[in-house]
mmCIF file of C-alpha atoms in Angstrom:
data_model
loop_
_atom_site.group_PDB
_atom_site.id
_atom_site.type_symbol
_atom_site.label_atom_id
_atom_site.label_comp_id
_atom_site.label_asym_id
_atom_site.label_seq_id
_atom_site.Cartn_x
_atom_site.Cartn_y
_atom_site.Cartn_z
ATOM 1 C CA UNK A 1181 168.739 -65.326 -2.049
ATOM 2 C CA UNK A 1182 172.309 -64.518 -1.806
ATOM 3 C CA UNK A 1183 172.606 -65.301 2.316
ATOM 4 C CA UNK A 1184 170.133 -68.658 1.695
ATOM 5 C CA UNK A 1185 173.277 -69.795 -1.362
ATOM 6 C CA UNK A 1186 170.263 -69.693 -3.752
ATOM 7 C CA UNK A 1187 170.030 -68.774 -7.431
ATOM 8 C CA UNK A 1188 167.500 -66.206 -8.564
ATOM 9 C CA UNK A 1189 165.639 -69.244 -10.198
ATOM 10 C CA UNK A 1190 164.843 -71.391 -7.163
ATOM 11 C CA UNK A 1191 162.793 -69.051 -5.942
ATOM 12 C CA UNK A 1192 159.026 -68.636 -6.533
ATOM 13 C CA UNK A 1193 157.545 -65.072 -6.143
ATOM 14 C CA UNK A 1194 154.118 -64.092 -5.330
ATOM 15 C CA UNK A 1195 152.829 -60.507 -4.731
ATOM 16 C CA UNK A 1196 149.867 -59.656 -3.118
ATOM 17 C CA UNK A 1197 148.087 -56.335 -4.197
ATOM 18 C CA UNK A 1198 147.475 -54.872 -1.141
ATOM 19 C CA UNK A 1199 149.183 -51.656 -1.989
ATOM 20 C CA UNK A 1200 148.792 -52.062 -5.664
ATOM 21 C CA UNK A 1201 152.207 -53.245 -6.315
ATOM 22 C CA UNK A 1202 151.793 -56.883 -7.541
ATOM 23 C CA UNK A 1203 151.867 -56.710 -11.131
ATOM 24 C CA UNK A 1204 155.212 -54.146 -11.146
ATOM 25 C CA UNK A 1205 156.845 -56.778 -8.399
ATOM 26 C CA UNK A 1206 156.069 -59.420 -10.418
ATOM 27 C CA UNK A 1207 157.548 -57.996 -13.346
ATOM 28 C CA UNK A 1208 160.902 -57.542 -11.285
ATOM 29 C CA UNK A 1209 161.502 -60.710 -9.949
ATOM 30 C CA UNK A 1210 160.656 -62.091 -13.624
ATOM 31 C CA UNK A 1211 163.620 -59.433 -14.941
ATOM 32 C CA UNK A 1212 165.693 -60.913 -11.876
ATOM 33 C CA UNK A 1213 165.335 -64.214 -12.908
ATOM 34 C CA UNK A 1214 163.005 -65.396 -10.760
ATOM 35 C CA UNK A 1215 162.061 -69.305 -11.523
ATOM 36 C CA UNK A 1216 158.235 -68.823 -10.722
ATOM 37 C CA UNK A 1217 155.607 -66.097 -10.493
ATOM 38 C CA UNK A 1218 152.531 -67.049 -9.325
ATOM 39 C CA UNK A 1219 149.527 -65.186 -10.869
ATOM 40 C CA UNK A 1220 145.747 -65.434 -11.741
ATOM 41 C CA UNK A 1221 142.979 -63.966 -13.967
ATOM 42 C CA UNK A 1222 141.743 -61.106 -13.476
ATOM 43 C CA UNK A 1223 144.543 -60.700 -10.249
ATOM 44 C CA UNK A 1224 141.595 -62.561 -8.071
ATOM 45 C CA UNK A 1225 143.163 -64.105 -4.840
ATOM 46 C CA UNK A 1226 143.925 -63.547 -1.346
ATOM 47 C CA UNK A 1227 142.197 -60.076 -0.106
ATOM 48 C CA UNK A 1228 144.239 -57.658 -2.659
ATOM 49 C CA UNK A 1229 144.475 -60.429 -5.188
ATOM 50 C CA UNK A 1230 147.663 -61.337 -7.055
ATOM 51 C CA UNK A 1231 149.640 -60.397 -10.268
ATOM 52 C CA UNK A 1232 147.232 -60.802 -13.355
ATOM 53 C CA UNK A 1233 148.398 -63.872 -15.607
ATOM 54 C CA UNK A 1234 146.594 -62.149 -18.505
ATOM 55 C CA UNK A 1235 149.005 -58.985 -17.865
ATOM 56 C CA UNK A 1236 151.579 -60.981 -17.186
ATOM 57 C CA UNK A 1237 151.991 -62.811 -20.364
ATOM 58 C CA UNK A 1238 152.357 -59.316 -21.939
ATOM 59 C CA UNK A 1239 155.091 -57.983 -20.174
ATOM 60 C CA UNK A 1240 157.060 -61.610 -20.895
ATOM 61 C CA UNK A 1241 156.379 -60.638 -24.328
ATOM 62 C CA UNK A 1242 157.856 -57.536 -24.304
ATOM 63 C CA UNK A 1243 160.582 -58.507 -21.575
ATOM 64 C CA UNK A 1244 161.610 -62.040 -23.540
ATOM 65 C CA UNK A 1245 160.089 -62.246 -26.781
ATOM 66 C CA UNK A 1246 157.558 -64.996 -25.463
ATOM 67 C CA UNK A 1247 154.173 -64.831 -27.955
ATOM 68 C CA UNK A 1248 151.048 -65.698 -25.899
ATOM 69 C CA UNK A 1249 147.921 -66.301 -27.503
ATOM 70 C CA UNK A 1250 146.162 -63.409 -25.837
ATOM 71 C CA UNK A 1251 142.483 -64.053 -27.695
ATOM 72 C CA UNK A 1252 142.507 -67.397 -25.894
ATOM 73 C CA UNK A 1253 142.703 -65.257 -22.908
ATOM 74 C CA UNK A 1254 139.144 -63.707 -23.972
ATOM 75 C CA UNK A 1255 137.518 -67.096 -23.842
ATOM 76 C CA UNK A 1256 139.106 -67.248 -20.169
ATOM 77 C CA UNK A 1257 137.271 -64.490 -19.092
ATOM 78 C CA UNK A 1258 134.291 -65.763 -21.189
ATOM 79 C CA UNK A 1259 134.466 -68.937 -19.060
ATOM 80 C CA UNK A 1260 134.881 -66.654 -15.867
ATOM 81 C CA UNK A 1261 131.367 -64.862 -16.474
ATOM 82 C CA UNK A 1262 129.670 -67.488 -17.149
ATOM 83 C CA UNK A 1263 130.365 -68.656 -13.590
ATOM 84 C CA UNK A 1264 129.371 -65.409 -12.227
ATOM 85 C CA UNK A 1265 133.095 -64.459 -11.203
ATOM 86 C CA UNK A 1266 133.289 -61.077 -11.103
ATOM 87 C CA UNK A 1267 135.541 -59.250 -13.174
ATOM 88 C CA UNK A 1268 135.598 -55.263 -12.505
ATOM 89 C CA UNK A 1269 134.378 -53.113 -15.411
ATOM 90 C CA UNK A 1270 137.652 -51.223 -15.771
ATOM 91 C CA UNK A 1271 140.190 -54.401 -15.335
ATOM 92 C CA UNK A 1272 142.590 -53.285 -17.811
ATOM 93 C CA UNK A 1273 142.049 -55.257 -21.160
ATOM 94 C CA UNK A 1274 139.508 -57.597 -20.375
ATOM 95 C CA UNK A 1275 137.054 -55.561 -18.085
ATOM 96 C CA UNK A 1276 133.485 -54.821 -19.232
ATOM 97 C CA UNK A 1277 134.938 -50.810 -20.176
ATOM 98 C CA UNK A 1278 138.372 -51.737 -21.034
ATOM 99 C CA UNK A 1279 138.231 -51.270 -24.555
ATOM 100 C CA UNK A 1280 135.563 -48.293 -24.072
ATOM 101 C CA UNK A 1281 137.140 -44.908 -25.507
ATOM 102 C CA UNK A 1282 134.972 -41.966 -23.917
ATOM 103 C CA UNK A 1283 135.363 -39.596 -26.005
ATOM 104 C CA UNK A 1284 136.352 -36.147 -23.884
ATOM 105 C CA UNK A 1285 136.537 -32.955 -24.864
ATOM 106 C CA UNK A 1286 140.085 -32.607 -26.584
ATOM 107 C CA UNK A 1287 138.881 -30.756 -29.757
ATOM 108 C CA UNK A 1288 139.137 -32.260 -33.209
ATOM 109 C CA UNK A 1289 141.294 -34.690 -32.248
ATOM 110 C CA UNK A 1290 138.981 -37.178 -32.561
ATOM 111 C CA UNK A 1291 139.554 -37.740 -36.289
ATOM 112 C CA UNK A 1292 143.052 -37.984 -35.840
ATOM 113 C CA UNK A 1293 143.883 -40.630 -33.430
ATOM 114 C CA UNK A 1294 142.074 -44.001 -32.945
ATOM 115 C CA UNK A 1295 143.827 -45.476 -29.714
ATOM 116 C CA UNK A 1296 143.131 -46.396 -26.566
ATOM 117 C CA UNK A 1297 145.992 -45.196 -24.953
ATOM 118 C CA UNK A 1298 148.248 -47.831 -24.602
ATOM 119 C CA UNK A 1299 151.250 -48.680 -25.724
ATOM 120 C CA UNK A 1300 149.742 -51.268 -28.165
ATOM 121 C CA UNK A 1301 147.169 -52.008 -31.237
ATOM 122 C CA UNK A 1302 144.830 -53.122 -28.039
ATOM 123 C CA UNK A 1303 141.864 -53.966 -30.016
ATOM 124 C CA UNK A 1304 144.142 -55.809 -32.934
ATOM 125 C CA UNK A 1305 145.927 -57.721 -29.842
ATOM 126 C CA UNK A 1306 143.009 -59.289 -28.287
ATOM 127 C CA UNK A 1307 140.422 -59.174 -31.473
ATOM 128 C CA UNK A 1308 137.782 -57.686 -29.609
ATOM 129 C CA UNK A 1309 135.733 -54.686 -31.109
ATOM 130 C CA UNK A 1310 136.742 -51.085 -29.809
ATOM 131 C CA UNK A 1311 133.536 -49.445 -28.263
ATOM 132 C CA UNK A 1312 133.019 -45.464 -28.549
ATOM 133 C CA UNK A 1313 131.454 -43.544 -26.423
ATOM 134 C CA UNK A 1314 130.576 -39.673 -25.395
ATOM 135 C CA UNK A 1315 129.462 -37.632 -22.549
ATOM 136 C CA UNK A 1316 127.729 -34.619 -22.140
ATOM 137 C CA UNK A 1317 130.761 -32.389 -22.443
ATOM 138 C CA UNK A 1318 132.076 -34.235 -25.404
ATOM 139 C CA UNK A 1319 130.720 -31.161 -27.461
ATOM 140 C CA UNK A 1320 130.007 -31.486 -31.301
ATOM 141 C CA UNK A 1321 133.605 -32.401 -32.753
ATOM 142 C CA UNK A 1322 133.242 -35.751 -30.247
ATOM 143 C CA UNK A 1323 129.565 -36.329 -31.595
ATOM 144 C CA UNK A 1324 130.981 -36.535 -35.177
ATOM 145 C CA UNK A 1325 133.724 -38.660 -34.541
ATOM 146 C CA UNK A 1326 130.961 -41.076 -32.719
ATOM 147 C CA UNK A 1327 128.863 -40.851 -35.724
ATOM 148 C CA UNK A 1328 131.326 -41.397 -38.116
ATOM 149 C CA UNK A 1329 132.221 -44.482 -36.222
ATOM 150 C CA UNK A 1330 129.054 -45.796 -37.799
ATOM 151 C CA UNK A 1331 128.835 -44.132 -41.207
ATOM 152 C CA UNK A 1332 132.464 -43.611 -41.811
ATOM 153 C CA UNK A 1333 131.190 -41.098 -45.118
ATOM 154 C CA UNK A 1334 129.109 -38.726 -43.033
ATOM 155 C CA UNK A 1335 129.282 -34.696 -43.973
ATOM 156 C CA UNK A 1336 128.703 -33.152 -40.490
ATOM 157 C CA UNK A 1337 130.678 -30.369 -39.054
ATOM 158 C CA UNK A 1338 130.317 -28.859 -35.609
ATOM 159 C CA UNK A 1339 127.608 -26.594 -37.107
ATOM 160 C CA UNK A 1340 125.581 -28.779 -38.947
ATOM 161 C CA UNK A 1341 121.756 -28.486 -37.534
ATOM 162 C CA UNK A 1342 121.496 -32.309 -36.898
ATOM 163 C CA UNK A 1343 124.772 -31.750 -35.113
ATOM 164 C CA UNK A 1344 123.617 -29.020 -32.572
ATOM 165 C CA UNK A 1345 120.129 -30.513 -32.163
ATOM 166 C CA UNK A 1346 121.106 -33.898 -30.796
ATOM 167 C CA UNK A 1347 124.022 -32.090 -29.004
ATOM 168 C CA UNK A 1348 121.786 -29.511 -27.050
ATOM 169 C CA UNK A 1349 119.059 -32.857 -26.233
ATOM 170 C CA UNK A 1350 121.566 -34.757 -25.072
ATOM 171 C CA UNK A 1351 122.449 -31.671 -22.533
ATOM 172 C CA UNK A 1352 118.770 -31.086 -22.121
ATOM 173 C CA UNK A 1353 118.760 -34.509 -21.172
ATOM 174 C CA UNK A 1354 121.637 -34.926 -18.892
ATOM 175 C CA UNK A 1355 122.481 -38.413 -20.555
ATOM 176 C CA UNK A 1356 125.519 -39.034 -18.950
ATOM 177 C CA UNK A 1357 127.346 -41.810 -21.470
ATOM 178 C CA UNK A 1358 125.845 -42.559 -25.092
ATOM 179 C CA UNK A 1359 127.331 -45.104 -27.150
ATOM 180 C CA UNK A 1360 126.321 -47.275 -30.333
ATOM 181 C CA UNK A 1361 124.777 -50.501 -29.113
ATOM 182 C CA UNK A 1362 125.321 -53.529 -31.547
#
């Protein structure tokens, strides 16, 4: 900018993903005043894709203050489904899994924290429903906190008979993921 005479803000930036760098580059040239950042849903584009708008929008809230109605965002993806785009299962946010918590084997620290991991109230942000989940080595204490998920005044400790039983089936089994369905 400086050898062109140009200001920060007549310049347009656009980051491919190639090396998974887009969204961070994006963020900088919006920090260094950049007058344009091009972007898309679900960072589709040009082989790597591009900076996600979705994403985006909540960096310039946290940046600049800007509020960005981020459960319109949901019927954008909606929209993009229905057209058969594909959006991968673990695009942060708005993928099929994004707001999937697989419950691993940290204890009983299932009962004490209810996030997804982000810096955020995710599901509050985009009011869509949280989804649990476990896996064969979630052990007991991440079958009760599935459970109680569902019947919040359930009595069960890692002992309980009904506890053990489905535990050992589902290892007998080798389910992989269970989850409650809707």
């Amino acid at each position: 900018c400086h050898a062109l005479k140009l200001d920060a803000s007549d310049v347009e930036f656009m980051g491919h993903n190639h090396l998974g760098m887009a969204l961070a580059n994006s963020v900088a040239a919006m920090m260094h005043g950049s007058g344009g950042i091009v972007c898309s849903f679900g960072g589709i584009g040009q082989r790597g894709g591009i900076a996600p708008t979705e994403q985006m929008l909540i960096h310039l809230g946290g940046h600049f203050g800007v509020e960005s109605d981020l459960v319109a965002v949901n019927r954008i993806f909606d929209m993009l489904r229905m057209c058969d785009v594909p959006i991968a299962s673990n695009h942060p946010l708005w993928g099929d899994q994004a707001l999937t918590r697989c419950l691993a084997p940290h204890g009983n620290a299932y009962s004490t924290t209810n996030d997804l991991g982000g810096p955020f109230d995710t599901v509050k942000l985009l009011d869509l429903p949280e989804r649990l989940e476990i896996w064969r080595q979630s052990g007991a204490p991440g079958l009760i906190h599935l459970i109680r998920s569902a019947i919040p005044d359930a009595e069960l400790s890692c002992e309980d008979e009904a506890v053990v039983a489905i535990g050992a089936w589902l290892e007998d089994k080798e389910v992989e993921r269970v989850c409650w369905e809707d």
